[in-house]
Amino acid sequence: RAPDEIVVVDNDPAASARDTVRDFAATAPFAVHYDVQPVKNIALTRNRTVALARGRWLAMVDDDERVPSHWLQTHLEMAAACAADGVLGPVIPQIPPQAAAWIRRGRFFEYGGGVDGRPVPPSAMWVNNALLDAGMVKAEPGPFDARYGLTGGEDSDLMSRLAARGRRIIWSDQAYVTEPVEARRLNLRWILLRALSGGQDYATLWSQGRFGTLHAGSHVLFFLRSLLQMTAAAGLALMLLPAGRHHCVAWLRKAAANAGKISALFGWRYREYGAVAPVRSDADS
C-alpha cells in the first residue's frame, strides 16, 4: 500500500534536502510536503512533521532507514487486527563488510522490542519504526518534548506518556525496516556512548514514575542497584576479554548503560545531537 502523503522536514537551515525532495515529488504518486525546521533540535523537527501530516495514521521512520514494499500495509493490518492505537516494528541493521569481526559477532546494533502481536513494554518504545494514531499523538503536549532536542530520548518520553494513558501499542515482527550502519558508528566509543545515552533515557523516565509507582527510598535502591550492576558488568568485561572482544564489549555496554542511569540521577545528560560537552538538564524536573 502506498502512503497518502509523505512529510519531510529538513533540520538544515540551508535547506540542503530541498532539491532532492523536489525531484522525488515531481514523479511521486502521492503528495509530498517539504519544510525546514532551522533550529538544531530533533524534537522540534519531529513536531513539525506531526503538525504538517493530515492523515488518520502517522507512519514514522528515521531518515537513515529503508522500508520494504509491504511495510505500511503490514503495520495497518496489525493495527486493525489488534484494535491498536499504534504498532512498532524492528529495525534490522545492515553491517558493512568492512566492519571488524568483533562488531559483526557482537550484534551491538540490534535492539529488542517485543513479542509479535503483543503489547510493547513501556521501557522499549521508540518511533524509529512506528505507526501511530494521528489524533492520539497530536493530543499530547508537544507532542515531542523540546527539552530532549539535543540529548535524544524524546520518542521514549512520548511513548511512555502514551503507555501511561493506557494506549495500546502492539509489536509486529513483520513490519520491519532496515538500516545501513554508518562507518562512523563502527567503533567502541560510539557503542558505549549510545549505551550511556540509553541508560540516561531510562533513568530519566523511571524517575518520573513512567515504569511504576515510586516509593520512599526508591531512588536510593535504584542507585545502589545500578552501581552494583555497573561494577559487576565491568568486572565481567575484564574476565571475558580472553574469550573474545565481542564478549568484553557486550558487558562494557551494560556497564555504560548503568553508568548512564547513575549520571542521570544526578542531572547529567550526554548531548547525543549536540556538543559533546556535558550539560545539566531539567528534563526530569
PDB file of C-alpha atoms in Angstrom:
ATOM      1  CA  ARG A   1       0.000   0.000   0.000  1.00  0.00           C
ATOM      2  CA  ALA A   2       1.296   3.456  -0.912  1.00  0.00           C
ATOM      3  CA  PRO A   3       1.032   6.306   1.590  1.00  0.00           C
ATOM      4  CA  ASP A   4      -1.466   9.111   1.107  1.00  0.00           C
ATOM      5  CA  GLU A   5       1.279  11.656   1.663  1.00  0.00           C
ATOM      6  CA  ILE A   6       4.902  11.962   2.733  1.00  0.00           C
ATOM      7  CA  VAL A   7       6.180  14.711   5.012  1.00  0.00           C
ATOM      8  CA  VAL A   8       9.870  15.617   5.014  1.00  0.00           C
ATOM      9  CA  VAL A   9      11.177  18.210   7.450  1.00  0.00           C
ATOM     10  CA  ASP A  10      14.743  19.331   6.868  1.00  0.00           C
ATOM     11  CA  ASN A  11      16.726  20.216  10.007  1.00  0.00           C
ATOM     12  CA  ASP A  12      19.348  22.076   7.959  1.00  0.00           C
ATOM     13  CA  PRO A  13      18.840  25.894   7.870  1.00  0.00           C
ATOM     14  CA  ALA A  14      20.348  25.854   4.365  1.00  0.00           C
ATOM     15  CA  ALA A  15      17.558  23.508   3.175  1.00  0.00           C
ATOM     16  CA  SER A  16      20.088  21.097   1.689  1.00  0.00           C
ATOM     17  CA  ALA A  17      17.453  18.417   1.037  1.00  0.00           C
ATOM     18  CA  ARG A  18      15.106  20.700  -0.903  1.00  0.00           C
ATOM     19  CA  ASP A  19      16.249  19.749  -4.411  1.00  0.00           C
ATOM     20  CA  THR A  20      16.277  16.030  -3.635  1.00  0.00           C
ATOM     21  CA  VAL A  21      12.745  16.134  -2.244  1.00  0.00           C
ATOM     22  CA  ARG A  22      11.541  18.315  -5.114  1.00  0.00           C
ATOM     23  CA  ASP A  23      12.856  15.847  -7.685  1.00  0.00           C
ATOM     24  CA  PHE A  24      11.211  12.968  -5.851  1.00  0.00           C
ATOM     25  CA  ALA A  25       7.910  14.826  -5.519  1.00  0.00           C
ATOM     26  CA  ALA A  26       7.805  15.517  -9.255  1.00  0.00           C
ATOM     27  CA  THR A  27       7.144  11.838 -10.006  1.00  0.00           C
ATOM     28  CA  ALA A  28       5.661  10.577  -6.731  1.00  0.00           C
ATOM     29  CA  PRO A  29       2.092   9.190  -6.983  1.00  0.00           C
ATOM     30  CA  PHE A  30       1.149  10.927  -3.724  1.00  0.00           C
ATOM     31  CA  ALA A  31       1.514  14.335  -2.109  1.00  0.00           C
ATOM     32  CA  VAL A  32       4.958  15.236  -0.774  1.00  0.00           C
ATOM     33  CA  HIS A  33       5.272  18.068   1.745  1.00  0.00           C
ATOM     34  CA  TYR A  34       8.624  19.667   2.474  1.00  0.00           C
ATOM     35  CA  ASP A  35       9.512  22.143   5.192  1.00  0.00           C
ATOM     36  CA  VAL A  36      12.583  23.404   7.044  1.00  0.00           C
ATOM     37  CA  GLN A  37      12.938  23.476  10.820  1.00  0.00           C
ATOM     38  CA  PRO A  38      16.152  25.518  11.249  1.00  0.00           C
ATOM     39  CA  VAL A  39      16.776  25.063  14.995  1.00  0.00           C
ATOM     40  CA  LYS A  40      19.085  22.163  15.868  1.00  0.00           C
ATOM     41  CA  ASN A  41      16.573  20.171  17.880  1.00  0.00           C
ATOM     42  CA  ILE A  42      15.298  16.720  16.926  1.00  0.00           C
ATOM     43  CA  ALA A  43      12.122  17.098  18.998  1.00  0.00           C
ATOM     44  CA  LEU A  44      11.122  20.354  17.260  1.00  0.00           C
ATOM     45  CA  THR A  45      11.793  18.738  13.898  1.00  0.00           C
ATOM     46  CA  ARG A  46       9.601  15.754  14.727  1.00  0.00           C
ATOM     47  CA  ASN A  47       6.899  18.121  15.973  1.00  0.00           C
ATOM     48  CA  ARG A  48       6.885  19.937  12.655  1.00  0.00           C
ATOM     49  CA  THR A  49       6.336  16.674  10.770  1.00  0.00           C
ATOM     50  CA  VAL A  50       3.391  15.817  13.019  1.00  0.00           C
ATOM     51  CA  ALA A  51       1.882  19.284  12.524  1.00  0.00           C
ATOM     52  CA  LEU A  52       2.100  19.015   8.731  1.00  0.00           C
ATOM     53  CA  ALA A  53       0.672  15.490   8.490  1.00  0.00           C
ATOM     54  CA  ARG A  54      -3.032  15.253   7.664  1.00  0.00           C
ATOM     55  CA  GLY A  55      -3.695  11.519   7.677  1.00  0.00           C
ATOM     56  CA  ARG A  56      -5.548   9.243  10.081  1.00  0.00           C
ATOM     57  CA  TRP A  57      -2.295   7.408  10.860  1.00  0.00           C
ATOM     58  CA  LEU A  58       1.288   8.587  11.216  1.00  0.00           C
ATOM     59  CA  ALA A  59       3.883   6.152   9.855  1.00  0.00           C
ATOM     60  CA  MET A  60       7.311   7.191  11.140  1.00  0.00           C
ATOM     61  CA  VAL A  61      10.843   6.110  10.207  1.00  0.00           C
ATOM     62  CA  ASP A  62      14.273   7.622  10.730  1.00  0.00           C
ATOM     63  CA  ASP A  63      15.988   9.287   7.793  1.00  0.00           C
ATOM     64  CA  ASP A  64      18.658   6.577   7.520  1.00  0.00           C
ATOM     65  CA  GLU A  65      16.240   3.640   7.307  1.00  0.00           C
ATOM     66  CA  ARG A  66      14.841   1.724   4.327  1.00  0.00           C
ATOM     67  CA  VAL A  67      11.319   0.294   4.179  1.00  0.00           C
ATOM     68  CA  PRO A  68      10.202  -2.788   2.171  1.00  0.00           C
ATOM     69  CA  SER A  69       7.157  -2.572  -0.103  1.00  0.00           C
ATOM     70  CA  HIS A  70       4.886  -4.377   2.370  1.00  0.00           C
ATOM     71  CA  TRP A  71       5.894  -2.239   5.361  1.00  0.00           C
ATOM     72  CA  LEU A  72       2.967   0.177   5.548  1.00  0.00           C
ATOM     73  CA  GLN A  73       0.320  -2.443   4.764  1.00  0.00           C
ATOM     74  CA  THR A  74       1.727  -4.777   7.417  1.00  0.00           C
ATOM     75  CA  HIS A  75       1.548  -2.032  10.033  1.00  0.00           C
ATOM     76  CA  LEU A  76      -2.046  -1.171   9.113  1.00  0.00           C
ATOM     77  CA  GLU A  77      -3.165  -4.803   9.165  1.00  0.00           C
ATOM     78  CA  MET A  78      -1.673  -5.364  12.605  1.00  0.00           C
ATOM     79  CA  ALA A  79      -3.320  -2.200  13.932  1.00  0.00           C
ATOM     80  CA  ALA A  80      -6.700  -3.359  12.639  1.00  0.00           C
ATOM     81  CA  ALA A  81      -6.310  -6.956  13.827  1.00  0.00           C
ATOM     82  CA  CYS A  82      -5.361  -5.928  17.375  1.00  0.00           C
ATOM     83  CA  ALA A  83      -7.526  -2.795  17.640  1.00  0.00           C
ATOM     84  CA  ALA A  84      -4.287  -0.990  18.451  1.00  0.00           C
ATOM     85  CA  ASP A  85      -3.525   2.689  18.885  1.00  0.00           C
ATOM     86  CA  GLY A  86      -0.093   2.068  17.448  1.00  0.00           C
ATOM     87  CA  VAL A  87       2.251  -0.564  16.060  1.00  0.00           C
ATOM     88  CA  LEU A  88       6.033  -0.738  16.433  1.00  0.00           C
ATOM     89  CA  GLY A  89       8.401  -2.910  14.432  1.00  0.00           C
ATOM     90  CA  PRO A  90      12.045  -3.982  14.381  1.00  0.00           C
ATOM     91  CA  VAL A  91      14.974  -2.196  12.783  1.00  0.00           C
ATOM     92  CA  ILE A  92      17.316  -4.692  11.144  1.00  0.00           C
ATOM     93  CA  PRO A  93      20.882  -3.363  10.992  1.00  0.00           C
ATOM     94  CA  GLN A  94      22.948  -3.902   7.854  1.00  0.00           C
ATOM     95  CA  ILE A  95      26.574  -4.130   8.945  1.00  0.00           C
ATOM     96  CA  PRO A  96      29.044  -3.216   6.166  1.00  0.00           C
ATOM     97  CA  PRO A  97      31.528  -5.933   5.184  1.00  0.00           C
ATOM     98  CA  GLN A  98      34.495  -3.854   6.316  1.00  0.00           C
ATOM     99  CA  ALA A  99      33.301  -3.891   9.936  1.00  0.00           C
ATOM    100  CA  ALA A 100      35.605  -5.588  12.411  1.00  0.00           C
ATOM    101  CA  ALA A 101      34.833  -9.199  13.263  1.00  0.00           C
ATOM    102  CA  TRP A 102      34.069  -8.370  16.917  1.00  0.00           C
ATOM    103  CA  ILE A 103      31.384  -5.901  15.812  1.00  0.00           C
ATOM    104  CA  ARG A 104      29.740  -8.417  13.487  1.00  0.00           C
ATOM    105  CA  ARG A 105      29.804 -11.108  16.176  1.00  0.00           C
ATOM    106  CA  GLY A 106      28.573  -8.838  18.966  1.00  0.00           C
ATOM    107  CA  ARG A 107      25.278  -7.781  17.319  1.00  0.00           C
ATOM    108  CA  PHE A 108      25.591  -4.403  19.027  1.00  0.00           C
ATOM    109  CA  PHE A 109      23.223  -2.629  16.664  1.00  0.00           C
ATOM    110  CA  GLU A 110      20.240  -4.906  17.252  1.00  0.00           C
ATOM    111  CA  TYR A 111      17.563  -3.757  19.657  1.00  0.00           C
ATOM    112  CA  GLY A 112      14.735  -5.861  21.011  1.00  0.00           C
ATOM    113  CA  GLY A 113      11.224  -4.548  21.150  1.00  0.00           C
ATOM    114  CA  GLY A 114       8.527  -7.044  21.914  1.00  0.00           C
ATOM    115  CA  VAL A 115       6.618 -10.211  21.056  1.00  0.00           C
ATOM    116  CA  ASP A 116       4.725 -10.374  17.786  1.00  0.00           C
ATOM    117  CA  GLY A 117       1.100  -9.313  18.283  1.00  0.00           C
ATOM    118  CA  ARG A 118       1.569  -8.414  21.947  1.00  0.00           C
ATOM    119  CA  PRO A 119       1.768  -5.020  23.716  1.00  0.00           C
ATOM    120  CA  VAL A 120       5.237  -3.480  23.808  1.00  0.00           C
ATOM    121  CA  PRO A 121       6.774  -2.884  27.268  1.00  0.00           C
ATOM    122  CA  PRO A 122       6.766   0.855  28.087  1.00  0.00           C
ATOM    123  CA  SER A 123      10.546   0.828  28.524  1.00  0.00           C
ATOM    124  CA  ALA A 124      11.091  -0.479  24.972  1.00  0.00           C
ATOM    125  CA  MET A 125       9.155   2.046  22.903  1.00  0.00           C
ATOM    126  CA  TRP A 126      10.623   4.252  20.161  1.00  0.00           C
ATOM    127  CA  VAL A 127       9.324   5.803  16.940  1.00  0.00           C
ATOM    128  CA  ASN A 128      12.109   4.861  14.542  1.00  0.00           C
ATOM    129  CA  ASN A 129       9.673   2.333  13.041  1.00  0.00           C
ATOM    130  CA  ALA A 130       6.146   3.125  14.115  1.00  0.00           C
ATOM    131  CA  LEU A 131       2.542   3.500  13.035  1.00  0.00           C
ATOM    132  CA  LEU A 132       0.621   5.735  15.443  1.00  0.00           C
ATOM    133  CA  ASP A 133      -2.894   7.104  15.614  1.00  0.00           C
ATOM    134  CA  ALA A 134      -2.503  10.724  14.489  1.00  0.00           C
ATOM    135  CA  GLY A 135      -5.183  12.116  16.779  1.00  0.00           C
ATOM    136  CA  MET A 136      -3.625  10.360  19.765  1.00  0.00           C
ATOM    137  CA  VAL A 137      -0.213  11.862  19.045  1.00  0.00           C
ATOM    138  CA  LYS A 138      -1.481  15.371  18.300  1.00  0.00           C
ATOM    139  CA  ALA A 139      -3.436  15.424  21.561  1.00  0.00           C
ATOM    140  CA  GLU A 140      -0.180  15.162  23.550  1.00  0.00           C
ATOM    141  CA  PRO A 141       1.625  18.366  24.610  1.00  0.00           C
ATOM    142  CA  GLY A 142       4.476  18.943  22.180  1.00  0.00           C
ATOM    143  CA  PRO A 143       3.954  16.146  21.266  1.00  0.00           C
ATOM    144  CA  PHE A 144       7.736  15.658  21.480  1.00  0.00           C
ATOM    145  CA  ASP A 145       9.364  17.484  24.388  1.00  0.00           C
ATOM    146  CA  ALA A 146      11.862  20.057  23.112  1.00  0.00           C
ATOM    147  CA  ARG A 147      13.985  19.641  26.258  1.00  0.00           C
ATOM    148  CA  TYR A 148      15.196  16.357  24.763  1.00  0.00           C
ATOM    149  CA  GLY A 149      16.134  18.043  21.494  1.00  0.00           C
ATOM    150  CA  LEU A 150      19.912  17.622  21.835  1.00  0.00           C
ATOM    151  CA  THR A 151      20.106  14.619  24.149  1.00  0.00           C
ATOM    152  CA  GLY A 152      17.675  12.272  22.403  1.00  0.00           C
ATOM    153  CA  GLY A 153      15.030  10.306  24.249  1.00  0.00           C
ATOM    154  CA  GLU A 154      12.176  12.499  23.037  1.00  0.00           C
ATOM    155  CA  ASP A 155      10.491   9.499  21.432  1.00  0.00           C
ATOM    156  CA  SER A 156      10.785   7.321  24.562  1.00  0.00           C
ATOM    157  CA  ASP A 157       9.303  10.198  26.545  1.00  0.00           C
ATOM    158  CA  LEU A 158       6.296  10.498  24.227  1.00  0.00           C
ATOM    159  CA  MET A 159       5.679   6.768  24.016  1.00  0.00           C
ATOM    160  CA  SER A 160       5.898   6.267  27.774  1.00  0.00           C
ATOM    161  CA  ARG A 161       3.346   9.049  28.207  1.00  0.00           C
ATOM    162  CA  LEU A 162       1.018   7.263  25.788  1.00  0.00           C
ATOM    163  CA  ALA A 163       1.523   3.955  27.606  1.00  0.00           C
ATOM    164  CA  ALA A 164       0.752   5.632  30.938  1.00  0.00           C
ATOM    165  CA  ARG A 165      -2.562   6.800  29.469  1.00  0.00           C
ATOM    166  CA  GLY A 166      -3.465   3.210  28.621  1.00  0.00           C
ATOM    167  CA  ARG A 167      -2.843   3.422  24.890  1.00  0.00           C
ATOM    168  CA  ARG A 168      -2.485   0.036  23.206  1.00  0.00           C
ATOM    169  CA  ILE A 169       0.840  -0.200  21.366  1.00  0.00           C
ATOM    170  CA  ILE A 170       1.484  -3.555  19.644  1.00  0.00           C
ATOM    171  CA  TRP A 171       4.655  -5.158  18.283  1.00  0.00           C
ATOM    172  CA  SER A 172       4.843  -6.563  14.748  1.00  0.00           C
ATOM    173  CA  ASP A 173       7.807  -8.712  13.707  1.00  0.00           C
ATOM    174  CA  GLN A 174       6.892  -8.427  10.024  1.00  0.00           C
ATOM    175  CA  ALA A 175       6.685  -4.617   9.916  1.00  0.00           C
ATOM    176  CA  TYR A 176      10.461  -4.337   9.800  1.00  0.00           C
ATOM    177  CA  VAL A 177      12.747  -1.748   8.271  1.00  0.00           C
ATOM    178  CA  THR A 178      16.454  -1.991   7.513  1.00  0.00           C
ATOM    179  CA  GLU A 179      19.197   0.432   8.476  1.00  0.00           C
ATOM    180  CA  PRO A 180      22.638   0.541   6.870  1.00  0.00           C
ATOM    181  CA  VAL A 181      25.042   1.154   9.750  1.00  0.00           C
ATOM    182  CA  GLU A 182      27.296   4.120   9.068  1.00  0.00           C
ATOM    183  CA  ALA A 183      31.052   3.585   9.196  1.00  0.00           C
ATOM    184  CA  ARG A 184      31.416   6.293  11.871  1.00  0.00           C
ATOM    185  CA  ARG A 185      29.413   4.114  14.271  1.00  0.00           C
ATOM    186  CA  LEU A 186      31.603   1.042  13.904  1.00  0.00           C
ATOM    187  CA  ASN A 187      33.752   1.690  16.947  1.00  0.00           C
ATOM    188  CA  LEU A 188      33.786   1.139  20.686  1.00  0.00           C
ATOM    189  CA  ARG A 189      33.293   4.808  21.563  1.00  0.00           C
ATOM    190  CA  TRP A 190      30.019   5.119  19.645  1.00  0.00           C
ATOM    191  CA  ILE A 191      28.677   1.842  21.030  1.00  0.00           C
ATOM    192  CA  LEU A 192      29.401   2.822  24.642  1.00  0.00           C
ATOM    193  CA  LEU A 193      28.082   6.363  24.274  1.00  0.00           C
ATOM    194  CA  ARG A 194      24.834   5.064  22.781  1.00  0.00           C
ATOM    195  CA  ALA A 195      24.511   2.668  25.737  1.00  0.00           C
ATOM    196  CA  LEU A 196      25.231   5.522  28.158  1.00  0.00           C
ATOM    197  CA  SER A 197      22.548   7.657  26.500  1.00  0.00           C
ATOM    198  CA  GLY A 198      20.048   4.795  26.630  1.00  0.00           C
ATOM    199  CA  GLY A 199      20.683   4.330  30.336  1.00  0.00           C
ATOM    200  CA  GLN A 200      20.147   8.039  30.902  1.00  0.00           C
ATOM    201  CA  ASP A 201      16.855   7.927  28.980  1.00  0.00           C
ATOM    202  CA  TYR A 202      15.643   5.019  31.088  1.00  0.00           C
ATOM    203  CA  ALA A 203      16.600   6.614  34.420  1.00  0.00           C
ATOM    204  CA  THR A 204      15.066   9.963  33.477  1.00  0.00           C
ATOM    205  CA  LEU A 205      11.707   8.377  32.678  1.00  0.00           C
ATOM    206  CA  TRP A 206      11.918   5.971  35.622  1.00  0.00           C
ATOM    207  CA  SER A 207      12.427   8.897  37.999  1.00  0.00           C
ATOM    208  CA  GLN A 208       9.170  10.380  36.707  1.00  0.00           C
ATOM    209  CA  GLY A 209       7.292   7.200  37.615  1.00  0.00           C
ATOM    210  CA  ARG A 210       6.742   6.148  33.997  1.00  0.00           C
ATOM    211  CA  PHE A 211       7.574   2.494  34.663  1.00  0.00           C
ATOM    212  CA  GLY A 212       5.894   2.033  38.033  1.00  0.00           C
ATOM    213  CA  THR A 213       4.999   3.745  41.279  1.00  0.00           C
ATOM    214  CA  LEU A 214       7.898   5.234  43.236  1.00  0.00           C
ATOM    215  CA  HIS A 215       8.153   4.959  46.995  1.00  0.00           C
ATOM    216  CA  ALA A 216      10.332   6.422  49.726  1.00  0.00           C
ATOM    217  CA  GLY A 217      13.798   5.052  49.158  1.00  0.00           C
ATOM    218  CA  SER A 218      13.177   4.109  45.517  1.00  0.00           C
ATOM    219  CA  HIS A 219      15.916   6.409  44.243  1.00  0.00           C
ATOM    220  CA  VAL A 220      18.442   5.065  46.738  1.00  0.00           C
ATOM    221  CA  LEU A 221      17.659   1.476  45.750  1.00  0.00           C
ATOM    222  CA  PHE A 222      17.816   2.382  42.072  1.00  0.00           C
ATOM    223  CA  PHE A 223      21.221   3.999  42.565  1.00  0.00           C
ATOM    224  CA  LEU A 224      22.611   1.051  44.542  1.00  0.00           C
ATOM    225  CA  ARG A 225      21.280  -1.500  42.053  1.00  0.00           C
ATOM    226  CA  SER A 226      22.730   0.438  39.119  1.00  0.00           C
ATOM    227  CA  LEU A 227      26.075   0.820  40.895  1.00  0.00           C
ATOM    228  CA  LEU A 228      26.208  -2.911  41.644  1.00  0.00           C
ATOM    229  CA  GLN A 229      25.270  -3.832  38.095  1.00  0.00           C
ATOM    230  CA  MET A 230      27.809  -1.394  36.633  1.00  0.00           C
ATOM    231  CA  THR A 231      30.597  -2.789  38.822  1.00  0.00           C
ATOM    232  CA  ALA A 232      29.686  -6.400  38.075  1.00  0.00           C
ATOM    233  CA  ALA A 233      29.456  -5.740  34.333  1.00  0.00           C
ATOM    234  CA  ALA A 234      32.844  -4.011  34.274  1.00  0.00           C
ATOM    235  CA  GLY A 235      34.397  -6.944  36.130  1.00  0.00           C
ATOM    236  CA  LEU A 236      32.861  -9.475  33.745  1.00  0.00           C
ATOM    237  CA  ALA A 237      34.115  -7.437  30.780  1.00  0.00           C
ATOM    238  CA  LEU A 238      37.698  -7.831  32.011  1.00  0.00           C
ATOM    239  CA  MET A 239      37.240 -11.505  32.796  1.00  0.00           C
ATOM    240  CA  LEU A 240      35.779 -12.315  29.371  1.00  0.00           C
ATOM    241  CA  LEU A 241      38.274 -10.377  27.263  1.00  0.00           C
ATOM    242  CA  PRO A 242      40.359 -13.546  26.613  1.00  0.00           C
ATOM    243  CA  ALA A 243      37.177 -15.253  25.295  1.00  0.00           C
ATOM    244  CA  GLY A 244      36.720 -12.639  22.596  1.00  0.00           C
ATOM    245  CA  ARG A 245      36.461  -8.886  22.280  1.00  0.00           C
ATOM    246  CA  HIS A 246      32.754  -9.080  21.451  1.00  0.00           C
ATOM    247  CA  HIS A 247      32.048 -10.690  24.854  1.00  0.00           C
ATOM    248  CA  CYS A 248      34.071  -7.987  26.593  1.00  0.00           C
ATOM    249  CA  VAL A 249      32.283  -5.147  24.778  1.00  0.00           C
ATOM    250  CA  ALA A 250      28.850  -6.665  25.470  1.00  0.00           C
ATOM    251  CA  TRP A 251      29.489  -6.328  29.195  1.00  0.00           C
ATOM    252  CA  LEU A 252      31.161  -2.942  28.823  1.00  0.00           C
ATOM    253  CA  ARG A 253      27.978  -1.795  27.137  1.00  0.00           C
ATOM    254  CA  LYS A 254      25.955  -2.954  30.159  1.00  0.00           C
ATOM    255  CA  ALA A 255      28.370  -1.101  32.433  1.00  0.00           C
ATOM    256  CA  ALA A 256      27.987   2.074  30.339  1.00  0.00           C
ATOM    257  CA  ALA A 257      24.184   1.818  30.443  1.00  0.00           C
ATOM    258  CA  ASN A 258      24.228   1.618  34.228  1.00  0.00           C
ATOM    259  CA  ALA A 259      26.711   4.480  34.405  1.00  0.00           C
ATOM    260  CA  GLY A 260      24.182   6.437  32.358  1.00  0.00           C
ATOM    261  CA  LYS A 261      21.435   5.623  34.854  1.00  0.00           C
ATOM    262  CA  ILE A 262      23.564   6.866  37.748  1.00  0.00           C
ATOM    263  CA  SER A 263      24.643  10.052  35.975  1.00  0.00           C
ATOM    264  CA  ALA A 264      21.039  10.903  35.037  1.00  0.00           C
ATOM    265  CA  LEU A 265      20.009  10.659  38.688  1.00  0.00           C
ATOM    266  CA  PHE A 266      22.488  13.465  39.369  1.00  0.00           C
ATOM    267  CA  GLY A 267      21.230  15.587  36.463  1.00  0.00           C
ATOM    268  CA  TRP A 268      23.946  14.998  33.852  1.00  0.00           C
ATOM    269  CA  ARG A 269      22.956  14.294  30.246  1.00  0.00           C
ATOM    270  CA  TYR A 270      25.086  13.427  27.244  1.00  0.00           C
ATOM    271  CA  ARG A 271      24.176  15.577  24.232  1.00  0.00           C
ATOM    272  CA  GLU A 272      23.958  12.975  21.509  1.00  0.00           C
ATOM    273  CA  TYR A 273      22.716  15.523  18.958  1.00  0.00           C
ATOM    274  CA  GLY A 274      24.734  18.499  20.120  1.00  0.00           C
ATOM    275  CA  ALA A 275      28.097  19.381  21.580  1.00  0.00           C
ATOM    276  CA  VAL A 276      29.901  16.586  23.383  1.00  0.00           C
ATOM    277  CA  ALA A 277      30.332  18.720  26.492  1.00  0.00           C
ATOM    278  CA  PRO A 278      28.071  17.608  29.366  1.00  0.00           C
ATOM    279  CA  VAL A 279      25.177  19.816  30.399  1.00  0.00           C
ATOM    280  CA  ARG A 280      22.634  19.782  33.185  1.00  0.00           C
ATOM    281  CA  SER A 281      19.097  19.021  32.105  1.00  0.00           C
ATOM    282  CA  ASP A 282      15.713  19.867  33.581  1.00  0.00           C
ATOM    283  CA  ALA A 283      14.015  17.138  31.566  1.00  0.00           C
ATOM    284  CA  ASP A 284      13.365  15.151  34.726  1.00  0.00           C
ATOM    285  CA  SER A 285      12.047  18.051  36.794  1.00  0.00           C
TER     286      SER A 285
END
